[in-house]
Backbone as XML, in Angstrom:
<?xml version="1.0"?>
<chain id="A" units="angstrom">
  <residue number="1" name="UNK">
    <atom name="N" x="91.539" y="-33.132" z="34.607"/>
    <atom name="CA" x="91.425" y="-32.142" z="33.542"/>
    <atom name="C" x="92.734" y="-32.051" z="32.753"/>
  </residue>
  <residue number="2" name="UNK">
    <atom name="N" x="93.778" y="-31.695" z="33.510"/>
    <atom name="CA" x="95.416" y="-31.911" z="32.428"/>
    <atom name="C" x="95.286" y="-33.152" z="32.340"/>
  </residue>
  <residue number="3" name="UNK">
    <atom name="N" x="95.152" y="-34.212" z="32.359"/>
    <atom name="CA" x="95.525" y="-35.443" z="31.594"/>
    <atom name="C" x="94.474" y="-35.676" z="30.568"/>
  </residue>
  <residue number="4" name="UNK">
    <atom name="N" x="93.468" y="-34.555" z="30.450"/>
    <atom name="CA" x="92.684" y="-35.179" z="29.486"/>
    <atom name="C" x="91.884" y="-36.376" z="28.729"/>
  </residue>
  <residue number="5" name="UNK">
    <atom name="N" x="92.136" y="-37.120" z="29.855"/>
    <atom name="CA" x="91.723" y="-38.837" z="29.684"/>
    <atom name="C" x="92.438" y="-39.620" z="28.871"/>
  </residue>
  <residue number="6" name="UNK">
    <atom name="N" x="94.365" y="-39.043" z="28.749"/>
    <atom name="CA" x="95.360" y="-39.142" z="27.876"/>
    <atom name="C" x="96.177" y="-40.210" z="29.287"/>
  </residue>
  <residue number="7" name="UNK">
    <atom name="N" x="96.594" y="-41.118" z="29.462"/>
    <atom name="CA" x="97.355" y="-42.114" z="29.992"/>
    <atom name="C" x="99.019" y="-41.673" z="30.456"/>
  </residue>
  <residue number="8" name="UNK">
    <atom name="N" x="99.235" y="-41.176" z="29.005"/>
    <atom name="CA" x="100.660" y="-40.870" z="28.933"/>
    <atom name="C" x="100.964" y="-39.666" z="29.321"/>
  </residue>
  <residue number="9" name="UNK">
    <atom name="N" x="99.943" y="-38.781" z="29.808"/>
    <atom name="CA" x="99.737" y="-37.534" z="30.317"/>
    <atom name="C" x="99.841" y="-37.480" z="31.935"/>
  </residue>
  <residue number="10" name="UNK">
    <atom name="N" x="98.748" y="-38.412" z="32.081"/>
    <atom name="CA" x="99.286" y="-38.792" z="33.614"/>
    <atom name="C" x="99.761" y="-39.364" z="34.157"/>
  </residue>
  <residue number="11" name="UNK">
    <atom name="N" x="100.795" y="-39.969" z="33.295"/>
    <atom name="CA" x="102.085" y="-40.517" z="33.956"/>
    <atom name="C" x="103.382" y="-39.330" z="34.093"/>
  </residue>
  <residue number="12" name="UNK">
    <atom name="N" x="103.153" y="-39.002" z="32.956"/>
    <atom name="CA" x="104.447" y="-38.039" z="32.666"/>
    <atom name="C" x="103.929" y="-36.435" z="33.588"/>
  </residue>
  <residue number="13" name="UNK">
    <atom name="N" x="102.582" y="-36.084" z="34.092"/>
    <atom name="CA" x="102.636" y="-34.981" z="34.743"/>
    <atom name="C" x="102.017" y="-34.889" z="36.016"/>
  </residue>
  <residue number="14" name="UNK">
    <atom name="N" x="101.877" y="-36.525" z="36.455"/>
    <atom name="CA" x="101.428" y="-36.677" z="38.219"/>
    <atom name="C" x="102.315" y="-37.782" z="38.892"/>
  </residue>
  <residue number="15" name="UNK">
    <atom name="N" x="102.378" y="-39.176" z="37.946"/>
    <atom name="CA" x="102.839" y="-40.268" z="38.798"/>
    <atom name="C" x="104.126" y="-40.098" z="39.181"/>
  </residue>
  <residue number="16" name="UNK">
    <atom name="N" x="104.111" y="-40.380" z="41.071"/>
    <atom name="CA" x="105.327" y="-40.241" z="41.394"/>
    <atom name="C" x="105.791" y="-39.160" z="42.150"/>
  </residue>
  <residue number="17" name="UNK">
    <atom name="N" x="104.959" y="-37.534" z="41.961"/>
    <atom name="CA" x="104.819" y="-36.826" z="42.708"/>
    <atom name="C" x="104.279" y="-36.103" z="43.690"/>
  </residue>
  <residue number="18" name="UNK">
    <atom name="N" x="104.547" y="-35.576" z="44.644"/>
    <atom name="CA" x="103.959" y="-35.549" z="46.105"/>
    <atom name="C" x="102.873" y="-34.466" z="45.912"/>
  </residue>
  <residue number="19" name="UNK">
    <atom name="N" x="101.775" y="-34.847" z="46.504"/>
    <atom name="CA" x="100.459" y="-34.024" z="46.734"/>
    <atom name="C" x="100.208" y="-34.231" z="48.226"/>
  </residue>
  <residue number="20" name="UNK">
    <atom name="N" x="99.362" y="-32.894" z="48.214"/>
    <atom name="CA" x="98.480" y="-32.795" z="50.095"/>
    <atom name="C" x="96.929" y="-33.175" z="49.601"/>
  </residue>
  <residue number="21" name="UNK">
    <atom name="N" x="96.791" y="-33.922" z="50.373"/>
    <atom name="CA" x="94.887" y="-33.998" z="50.363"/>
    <atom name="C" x="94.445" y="-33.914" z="51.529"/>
  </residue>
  <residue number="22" name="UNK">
    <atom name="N" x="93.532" y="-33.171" z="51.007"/>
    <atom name="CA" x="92.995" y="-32.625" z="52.521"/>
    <atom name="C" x="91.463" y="-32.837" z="52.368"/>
  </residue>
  <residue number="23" name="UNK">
    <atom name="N" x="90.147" y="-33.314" z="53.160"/>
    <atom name="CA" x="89.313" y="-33.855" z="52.950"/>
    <atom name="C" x="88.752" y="-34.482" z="54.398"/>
  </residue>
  <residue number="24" name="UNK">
    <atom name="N" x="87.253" y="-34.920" z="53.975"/>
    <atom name="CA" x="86.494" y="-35.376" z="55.241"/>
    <atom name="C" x="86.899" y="-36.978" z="55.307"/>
  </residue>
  <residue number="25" name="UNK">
    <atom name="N" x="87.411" y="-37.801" z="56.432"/>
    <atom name="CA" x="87.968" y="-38.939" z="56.187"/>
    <atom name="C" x="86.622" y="-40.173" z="56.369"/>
  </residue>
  <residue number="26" name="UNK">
    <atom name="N" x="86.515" y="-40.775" z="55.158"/>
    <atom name="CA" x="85.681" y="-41.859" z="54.947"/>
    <atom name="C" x="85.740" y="-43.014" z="55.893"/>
  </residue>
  <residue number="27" name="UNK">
    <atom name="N" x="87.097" y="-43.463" z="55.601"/>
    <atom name="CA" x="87.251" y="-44.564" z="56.172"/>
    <atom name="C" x="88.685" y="-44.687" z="56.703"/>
  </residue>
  <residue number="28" name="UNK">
    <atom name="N" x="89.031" y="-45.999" z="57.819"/>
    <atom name="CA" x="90.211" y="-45.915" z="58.366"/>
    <atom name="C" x="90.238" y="-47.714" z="58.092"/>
  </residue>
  <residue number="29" name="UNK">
    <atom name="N" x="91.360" y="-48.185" z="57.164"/>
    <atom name="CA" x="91.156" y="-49.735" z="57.241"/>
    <atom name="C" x="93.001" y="-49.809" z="57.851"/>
  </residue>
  <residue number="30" name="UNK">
    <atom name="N" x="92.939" y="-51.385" z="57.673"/>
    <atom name="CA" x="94.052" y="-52.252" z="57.831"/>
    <atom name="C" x="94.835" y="-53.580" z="57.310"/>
  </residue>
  <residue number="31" name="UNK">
    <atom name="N" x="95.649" y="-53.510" z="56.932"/>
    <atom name="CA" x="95.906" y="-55.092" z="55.937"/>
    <atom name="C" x="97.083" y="-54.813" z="55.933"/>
  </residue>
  <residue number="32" name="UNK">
    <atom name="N" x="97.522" y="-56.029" z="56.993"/>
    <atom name="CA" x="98.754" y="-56.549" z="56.986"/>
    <atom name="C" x="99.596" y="-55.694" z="57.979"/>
  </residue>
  <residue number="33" name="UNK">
    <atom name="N" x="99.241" y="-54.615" z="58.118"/>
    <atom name="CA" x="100.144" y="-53.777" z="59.131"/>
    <atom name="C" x="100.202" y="-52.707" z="58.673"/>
  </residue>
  <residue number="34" name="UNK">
    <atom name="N" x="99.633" y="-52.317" z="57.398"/>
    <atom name="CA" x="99.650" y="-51.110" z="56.182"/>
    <atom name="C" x="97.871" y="-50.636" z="56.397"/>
  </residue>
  <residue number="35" name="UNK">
    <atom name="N" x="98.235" y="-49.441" z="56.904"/>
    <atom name="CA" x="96.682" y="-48.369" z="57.229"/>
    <atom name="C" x="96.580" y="-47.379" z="55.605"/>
  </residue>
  <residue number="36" name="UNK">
    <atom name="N" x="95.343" y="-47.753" z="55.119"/>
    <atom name="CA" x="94.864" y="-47.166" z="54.100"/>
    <atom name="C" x="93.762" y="-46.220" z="54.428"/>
  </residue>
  <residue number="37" name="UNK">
    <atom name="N" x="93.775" y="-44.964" z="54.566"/>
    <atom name="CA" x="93.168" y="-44.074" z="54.349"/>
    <atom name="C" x="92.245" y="-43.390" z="53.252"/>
  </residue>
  <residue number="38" name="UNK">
    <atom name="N" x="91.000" y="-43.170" z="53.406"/>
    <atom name="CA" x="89.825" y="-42.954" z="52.045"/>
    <atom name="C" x="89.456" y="-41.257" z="52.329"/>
  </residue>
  <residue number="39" name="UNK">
    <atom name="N" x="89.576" y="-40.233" z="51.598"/>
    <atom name="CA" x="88.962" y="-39.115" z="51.936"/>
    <atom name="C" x="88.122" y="-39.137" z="50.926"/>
  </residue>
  <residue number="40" name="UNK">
    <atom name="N" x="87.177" y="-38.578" z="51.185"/>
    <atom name="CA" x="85.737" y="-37.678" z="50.490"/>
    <atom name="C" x="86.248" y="-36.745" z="49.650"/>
  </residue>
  <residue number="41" name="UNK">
    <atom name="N" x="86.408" y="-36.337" z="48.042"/>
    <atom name="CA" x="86.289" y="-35.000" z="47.690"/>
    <atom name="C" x="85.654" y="-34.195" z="47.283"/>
  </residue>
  <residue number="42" name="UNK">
    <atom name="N" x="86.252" y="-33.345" z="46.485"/>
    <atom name="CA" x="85.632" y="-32.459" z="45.504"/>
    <atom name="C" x="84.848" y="-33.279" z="44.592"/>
  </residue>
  <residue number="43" name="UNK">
    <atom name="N" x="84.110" y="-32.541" z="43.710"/>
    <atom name="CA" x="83.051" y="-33.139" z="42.524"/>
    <atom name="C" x="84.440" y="-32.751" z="41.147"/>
  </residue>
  <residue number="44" name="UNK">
    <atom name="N" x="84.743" y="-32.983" z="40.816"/>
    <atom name="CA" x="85.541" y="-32.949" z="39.410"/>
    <atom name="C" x="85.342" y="-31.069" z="39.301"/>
  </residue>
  <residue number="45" name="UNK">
    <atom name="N" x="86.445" y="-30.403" z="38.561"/>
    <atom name="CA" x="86.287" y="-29.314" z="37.887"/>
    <atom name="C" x="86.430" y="-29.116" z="36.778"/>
  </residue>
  <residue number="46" name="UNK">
    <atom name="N" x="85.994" y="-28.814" z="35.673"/>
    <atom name="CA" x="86.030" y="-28.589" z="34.297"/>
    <atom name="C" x="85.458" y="-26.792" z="34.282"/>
  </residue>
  <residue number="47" name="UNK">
    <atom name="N" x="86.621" y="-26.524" z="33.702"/>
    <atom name="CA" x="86.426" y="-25.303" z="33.671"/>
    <atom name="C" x="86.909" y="-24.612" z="34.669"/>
  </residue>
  <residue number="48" name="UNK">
    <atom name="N" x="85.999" y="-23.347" z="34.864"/>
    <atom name="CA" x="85.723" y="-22.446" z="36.181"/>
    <atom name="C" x="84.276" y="-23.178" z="37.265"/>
  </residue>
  <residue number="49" name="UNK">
    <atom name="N" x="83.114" y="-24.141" z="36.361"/>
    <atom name="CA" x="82.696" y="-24.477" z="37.235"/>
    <atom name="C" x="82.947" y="-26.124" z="37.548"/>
  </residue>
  <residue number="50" name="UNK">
    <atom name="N" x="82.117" y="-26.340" z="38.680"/>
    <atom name="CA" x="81.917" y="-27.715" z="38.862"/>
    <atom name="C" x="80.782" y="-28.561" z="37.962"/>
  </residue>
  <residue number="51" name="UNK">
    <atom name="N" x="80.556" y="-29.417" z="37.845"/>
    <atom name="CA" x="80.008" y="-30.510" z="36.785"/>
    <atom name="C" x="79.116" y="-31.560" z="37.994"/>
  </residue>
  <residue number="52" name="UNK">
    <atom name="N" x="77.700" y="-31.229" z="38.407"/>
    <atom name="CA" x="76.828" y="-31.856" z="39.117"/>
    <atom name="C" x="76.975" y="-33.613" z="38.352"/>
  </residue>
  <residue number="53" name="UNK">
    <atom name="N" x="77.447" y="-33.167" z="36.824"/>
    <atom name="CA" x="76.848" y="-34.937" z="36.259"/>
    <atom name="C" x="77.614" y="-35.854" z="36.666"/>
  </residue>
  <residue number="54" name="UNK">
    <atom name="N" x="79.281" y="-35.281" z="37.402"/>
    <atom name="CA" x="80.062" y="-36.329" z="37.570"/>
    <atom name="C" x="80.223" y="-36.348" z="38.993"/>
  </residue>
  <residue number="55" name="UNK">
    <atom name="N" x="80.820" y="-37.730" z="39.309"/>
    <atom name="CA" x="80.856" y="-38.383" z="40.657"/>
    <atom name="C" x="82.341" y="-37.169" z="41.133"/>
  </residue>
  <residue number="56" name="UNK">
    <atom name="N" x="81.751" y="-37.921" z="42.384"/>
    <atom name="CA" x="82.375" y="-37.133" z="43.179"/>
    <atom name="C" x="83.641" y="-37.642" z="43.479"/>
  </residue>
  <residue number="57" name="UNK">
    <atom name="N" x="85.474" y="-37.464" z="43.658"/>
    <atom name="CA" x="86.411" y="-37.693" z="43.717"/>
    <atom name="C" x="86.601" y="-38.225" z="45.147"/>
  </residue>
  <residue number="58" name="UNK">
    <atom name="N" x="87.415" y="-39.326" z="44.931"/>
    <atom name="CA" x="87.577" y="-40.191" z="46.167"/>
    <atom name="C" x="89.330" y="-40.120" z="46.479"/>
  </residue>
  <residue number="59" name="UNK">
    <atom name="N" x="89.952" y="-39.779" z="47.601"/>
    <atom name="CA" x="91.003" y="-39.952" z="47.621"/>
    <atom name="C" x="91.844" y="-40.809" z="48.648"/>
  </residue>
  <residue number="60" name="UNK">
    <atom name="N" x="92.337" y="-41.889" z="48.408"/>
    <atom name="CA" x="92.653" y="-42.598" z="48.957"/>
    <atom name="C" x="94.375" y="-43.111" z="48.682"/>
  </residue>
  <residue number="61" name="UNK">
    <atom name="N" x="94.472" y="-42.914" z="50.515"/>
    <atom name="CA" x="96.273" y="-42.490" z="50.599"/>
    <atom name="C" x="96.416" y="-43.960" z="51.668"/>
  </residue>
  <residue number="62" name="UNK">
    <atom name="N" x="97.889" y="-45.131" z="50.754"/>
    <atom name="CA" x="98.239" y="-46.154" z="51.889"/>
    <atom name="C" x="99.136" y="-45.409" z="52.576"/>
  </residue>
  <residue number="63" name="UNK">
    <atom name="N" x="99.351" y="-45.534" z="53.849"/>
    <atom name="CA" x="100.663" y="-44.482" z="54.723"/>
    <atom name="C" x="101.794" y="-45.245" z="54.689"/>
  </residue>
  <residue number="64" name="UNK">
    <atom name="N" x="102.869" y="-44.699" z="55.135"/>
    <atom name="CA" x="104.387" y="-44.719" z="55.071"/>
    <atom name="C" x="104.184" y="-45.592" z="56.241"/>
  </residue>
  <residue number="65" name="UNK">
    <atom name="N" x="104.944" y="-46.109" z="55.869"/>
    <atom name="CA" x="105.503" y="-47.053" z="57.564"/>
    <atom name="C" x="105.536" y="-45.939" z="59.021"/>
  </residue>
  <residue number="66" name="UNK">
    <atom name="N" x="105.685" y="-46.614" z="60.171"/>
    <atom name="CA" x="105.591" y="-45.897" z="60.901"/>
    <atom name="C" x="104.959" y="-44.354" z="61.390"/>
  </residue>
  <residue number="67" name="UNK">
    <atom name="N" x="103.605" y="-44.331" z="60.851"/>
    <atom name="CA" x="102.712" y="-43.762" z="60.954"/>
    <atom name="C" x="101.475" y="-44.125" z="61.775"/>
  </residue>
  <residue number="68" name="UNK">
    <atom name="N" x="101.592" y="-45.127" z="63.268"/>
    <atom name="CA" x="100.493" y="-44.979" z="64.187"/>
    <atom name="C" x="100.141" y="-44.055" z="64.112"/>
  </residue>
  <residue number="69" name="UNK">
    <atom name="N" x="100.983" y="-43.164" z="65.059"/>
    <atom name="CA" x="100.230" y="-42.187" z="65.574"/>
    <atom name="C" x="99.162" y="-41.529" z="64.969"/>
  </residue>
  <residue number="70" name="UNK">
    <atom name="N" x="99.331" y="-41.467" z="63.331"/>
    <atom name="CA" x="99.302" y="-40.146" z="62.856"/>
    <atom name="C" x="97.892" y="-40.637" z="62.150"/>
  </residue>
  <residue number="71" name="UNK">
    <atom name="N" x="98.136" y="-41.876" z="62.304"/>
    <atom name="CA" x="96.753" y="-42.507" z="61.668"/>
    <atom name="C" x="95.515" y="-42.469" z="63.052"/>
  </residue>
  <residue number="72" name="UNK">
    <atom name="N" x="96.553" y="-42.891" z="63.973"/>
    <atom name="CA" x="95.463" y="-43.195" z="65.708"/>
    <atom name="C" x="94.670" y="-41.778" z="65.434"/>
  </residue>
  <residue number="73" name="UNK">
    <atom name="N" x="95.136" y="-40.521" z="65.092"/>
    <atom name="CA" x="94.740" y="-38.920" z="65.345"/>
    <atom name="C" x="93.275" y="-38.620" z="64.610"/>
  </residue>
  <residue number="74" name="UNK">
    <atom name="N" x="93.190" y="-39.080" z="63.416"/>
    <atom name="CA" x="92.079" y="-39.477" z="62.696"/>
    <atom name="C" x="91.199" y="-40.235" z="62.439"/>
  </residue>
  <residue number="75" name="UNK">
    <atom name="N" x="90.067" y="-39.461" z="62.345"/>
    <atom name="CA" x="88.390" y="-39.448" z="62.575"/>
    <atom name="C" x="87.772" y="-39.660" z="61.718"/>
  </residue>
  <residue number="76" name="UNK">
    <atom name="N" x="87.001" y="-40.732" z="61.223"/>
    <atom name="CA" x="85.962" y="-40.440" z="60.603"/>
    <atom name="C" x="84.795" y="-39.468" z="60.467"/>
  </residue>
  <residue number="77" name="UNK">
    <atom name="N" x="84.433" y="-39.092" z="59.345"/>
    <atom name="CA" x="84.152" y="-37.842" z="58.880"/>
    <atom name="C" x="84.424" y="-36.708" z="59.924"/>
  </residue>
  <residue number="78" name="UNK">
    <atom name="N" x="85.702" y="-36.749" z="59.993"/>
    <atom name="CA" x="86.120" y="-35.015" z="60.299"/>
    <atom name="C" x="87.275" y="-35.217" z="59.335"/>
  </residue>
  <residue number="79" name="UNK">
    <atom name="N" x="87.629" y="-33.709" z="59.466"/>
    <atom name="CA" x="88.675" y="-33.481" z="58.019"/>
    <atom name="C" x="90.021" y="-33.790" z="58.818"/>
  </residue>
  <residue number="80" name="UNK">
    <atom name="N" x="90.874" y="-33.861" z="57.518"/>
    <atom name="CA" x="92.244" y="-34.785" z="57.756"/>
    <atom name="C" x="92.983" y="-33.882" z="56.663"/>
  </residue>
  <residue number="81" name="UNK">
    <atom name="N" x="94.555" y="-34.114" z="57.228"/>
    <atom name="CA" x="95.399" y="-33.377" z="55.642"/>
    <atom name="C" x="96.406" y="-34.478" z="55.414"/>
  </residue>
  <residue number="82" name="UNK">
    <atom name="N" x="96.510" y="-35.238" z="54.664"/>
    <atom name="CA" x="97.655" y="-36.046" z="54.356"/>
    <atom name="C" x="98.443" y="-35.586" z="52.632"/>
  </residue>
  <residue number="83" name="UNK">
    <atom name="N" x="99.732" y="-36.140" z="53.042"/>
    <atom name="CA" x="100.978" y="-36.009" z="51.904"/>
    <atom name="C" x="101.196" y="-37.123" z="51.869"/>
  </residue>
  <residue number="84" name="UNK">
    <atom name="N" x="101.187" y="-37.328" z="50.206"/>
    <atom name="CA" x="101.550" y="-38.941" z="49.800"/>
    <atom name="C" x="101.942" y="-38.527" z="48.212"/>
  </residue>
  <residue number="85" name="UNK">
    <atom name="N" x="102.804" y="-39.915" z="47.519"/>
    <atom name="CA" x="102.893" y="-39.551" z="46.398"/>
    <atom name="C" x="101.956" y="-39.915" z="45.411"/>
  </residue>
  <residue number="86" name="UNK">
    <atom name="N" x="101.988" y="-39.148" z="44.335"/>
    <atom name="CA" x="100.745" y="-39.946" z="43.568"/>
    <atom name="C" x="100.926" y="-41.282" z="42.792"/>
  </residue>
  <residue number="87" name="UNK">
    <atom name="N" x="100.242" y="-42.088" z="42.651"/>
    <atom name="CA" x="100.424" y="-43.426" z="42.488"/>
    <atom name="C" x="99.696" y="-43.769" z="41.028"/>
  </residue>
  <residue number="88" name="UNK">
    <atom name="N" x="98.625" y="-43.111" z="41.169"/>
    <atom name="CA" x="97.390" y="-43.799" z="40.250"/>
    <atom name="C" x="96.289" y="-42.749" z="40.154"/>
  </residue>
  <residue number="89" name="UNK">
    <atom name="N" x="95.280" y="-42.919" z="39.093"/>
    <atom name="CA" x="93.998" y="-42.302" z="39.005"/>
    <atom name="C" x="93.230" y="-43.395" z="38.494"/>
  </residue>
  <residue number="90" name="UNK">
    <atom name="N" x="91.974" y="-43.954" z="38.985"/>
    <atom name="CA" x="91.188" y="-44.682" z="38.342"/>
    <atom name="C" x="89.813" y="-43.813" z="37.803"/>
  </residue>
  <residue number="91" name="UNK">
    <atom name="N" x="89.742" y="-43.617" z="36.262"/>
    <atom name="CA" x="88.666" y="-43.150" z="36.198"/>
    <atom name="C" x="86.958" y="-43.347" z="35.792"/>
  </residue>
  <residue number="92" name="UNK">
    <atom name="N" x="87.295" y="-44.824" z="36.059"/>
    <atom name="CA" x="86.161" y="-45.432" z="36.470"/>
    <atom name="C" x="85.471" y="-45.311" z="37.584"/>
  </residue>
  <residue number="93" name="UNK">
    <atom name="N" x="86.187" y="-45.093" z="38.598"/>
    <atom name="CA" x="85.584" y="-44.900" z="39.922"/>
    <atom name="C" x="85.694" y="-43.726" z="40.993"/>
  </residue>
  <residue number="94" name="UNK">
    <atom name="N" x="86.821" y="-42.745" z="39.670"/>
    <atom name="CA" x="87.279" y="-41.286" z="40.069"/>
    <atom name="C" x="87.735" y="-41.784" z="41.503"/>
  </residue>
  <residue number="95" name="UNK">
    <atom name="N" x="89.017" y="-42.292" z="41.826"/>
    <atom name="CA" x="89.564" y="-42.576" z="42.611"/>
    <atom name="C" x="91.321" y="-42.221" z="42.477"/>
  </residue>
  <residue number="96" name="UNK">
    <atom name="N" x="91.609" y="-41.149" z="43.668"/>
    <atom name="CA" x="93.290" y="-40.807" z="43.230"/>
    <atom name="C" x="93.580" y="-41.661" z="43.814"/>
  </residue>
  <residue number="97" name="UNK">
    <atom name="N" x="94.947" y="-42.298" z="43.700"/>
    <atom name="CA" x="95.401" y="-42.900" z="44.800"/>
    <atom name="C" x="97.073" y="-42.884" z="45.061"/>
  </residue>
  <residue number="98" name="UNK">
    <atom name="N" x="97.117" y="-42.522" z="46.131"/>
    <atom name="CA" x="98.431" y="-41.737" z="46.922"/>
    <atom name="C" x="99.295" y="-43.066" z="47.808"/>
  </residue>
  <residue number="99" name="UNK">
    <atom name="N" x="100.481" y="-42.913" z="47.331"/>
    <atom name="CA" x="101.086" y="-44.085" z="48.373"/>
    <atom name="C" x="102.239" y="-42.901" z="49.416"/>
  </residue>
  <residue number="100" name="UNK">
    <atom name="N" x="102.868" y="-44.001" z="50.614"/>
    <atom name="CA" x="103.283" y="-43.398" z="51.520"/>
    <atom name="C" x="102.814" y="-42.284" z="52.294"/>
  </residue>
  <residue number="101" name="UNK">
    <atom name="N" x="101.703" y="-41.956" z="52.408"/>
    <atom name="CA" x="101.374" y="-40.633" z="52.961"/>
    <atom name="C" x="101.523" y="-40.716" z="54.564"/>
  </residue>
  <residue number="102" name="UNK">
    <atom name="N" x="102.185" y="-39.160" z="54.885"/>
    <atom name="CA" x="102.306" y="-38.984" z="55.998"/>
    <atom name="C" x="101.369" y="-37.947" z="56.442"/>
  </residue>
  <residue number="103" name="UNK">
    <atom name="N" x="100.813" y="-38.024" z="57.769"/>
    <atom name="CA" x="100.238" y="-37.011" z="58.257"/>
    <atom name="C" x="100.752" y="-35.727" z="58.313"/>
  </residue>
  <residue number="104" name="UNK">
    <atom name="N" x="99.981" y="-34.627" z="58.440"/>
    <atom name="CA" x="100.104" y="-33.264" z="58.175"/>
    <atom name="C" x="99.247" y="-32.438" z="59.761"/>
  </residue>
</chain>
């Protein structure tokens, strides 16, 4: 919604800074030694309400190094809270995407 589907908006007022996501965890992968984490979100907000027409927000955090544990702790679909910085928004596929995240 603040970036307005403006580029230079969400660079200059997300990329780079730290967010919590908190969410039901989709998936748990692996590549290379780097654990990527997928949460389930919210449906988009516009406004005060929610918007049934749009997909639903996907958030997906690669973790910081040295984060077994914190990855071993988490479940598919049960909820999870991770901190990562923000990296990206794809809004083709309404996908955030968070690098370094550490467990919470």
């Amino acid at each position: 919604k603040e970036s307005a589907n403006n580029p230079a908006r969400l660079r200059l007022n997300f990329i780079g800074k730290i967010f919590q996501a908190s969410g039901k965890v989709l998936s748990i992968t692996e590549d290379a030694g780097a654990y990527t984490v997928a949460f389930d979100g919210d449906k988009p907000v516009i406004g005060k309400t929610s918007t049934a027409k749009m997909n639903r927000m996907k958030v997906v955090c690669t973790m910081a190094k040295n984060q077994d544990a914190a990855v071993a702790a988490l479940q598919a679909n049960q909820r999870a809270t991770l901190v990562g910085r923000f990296q990206g928004f794809d809004s083709t596929t309404n996908v955030i995407k968070l690098q370094d995240c550490i467990g919470r």
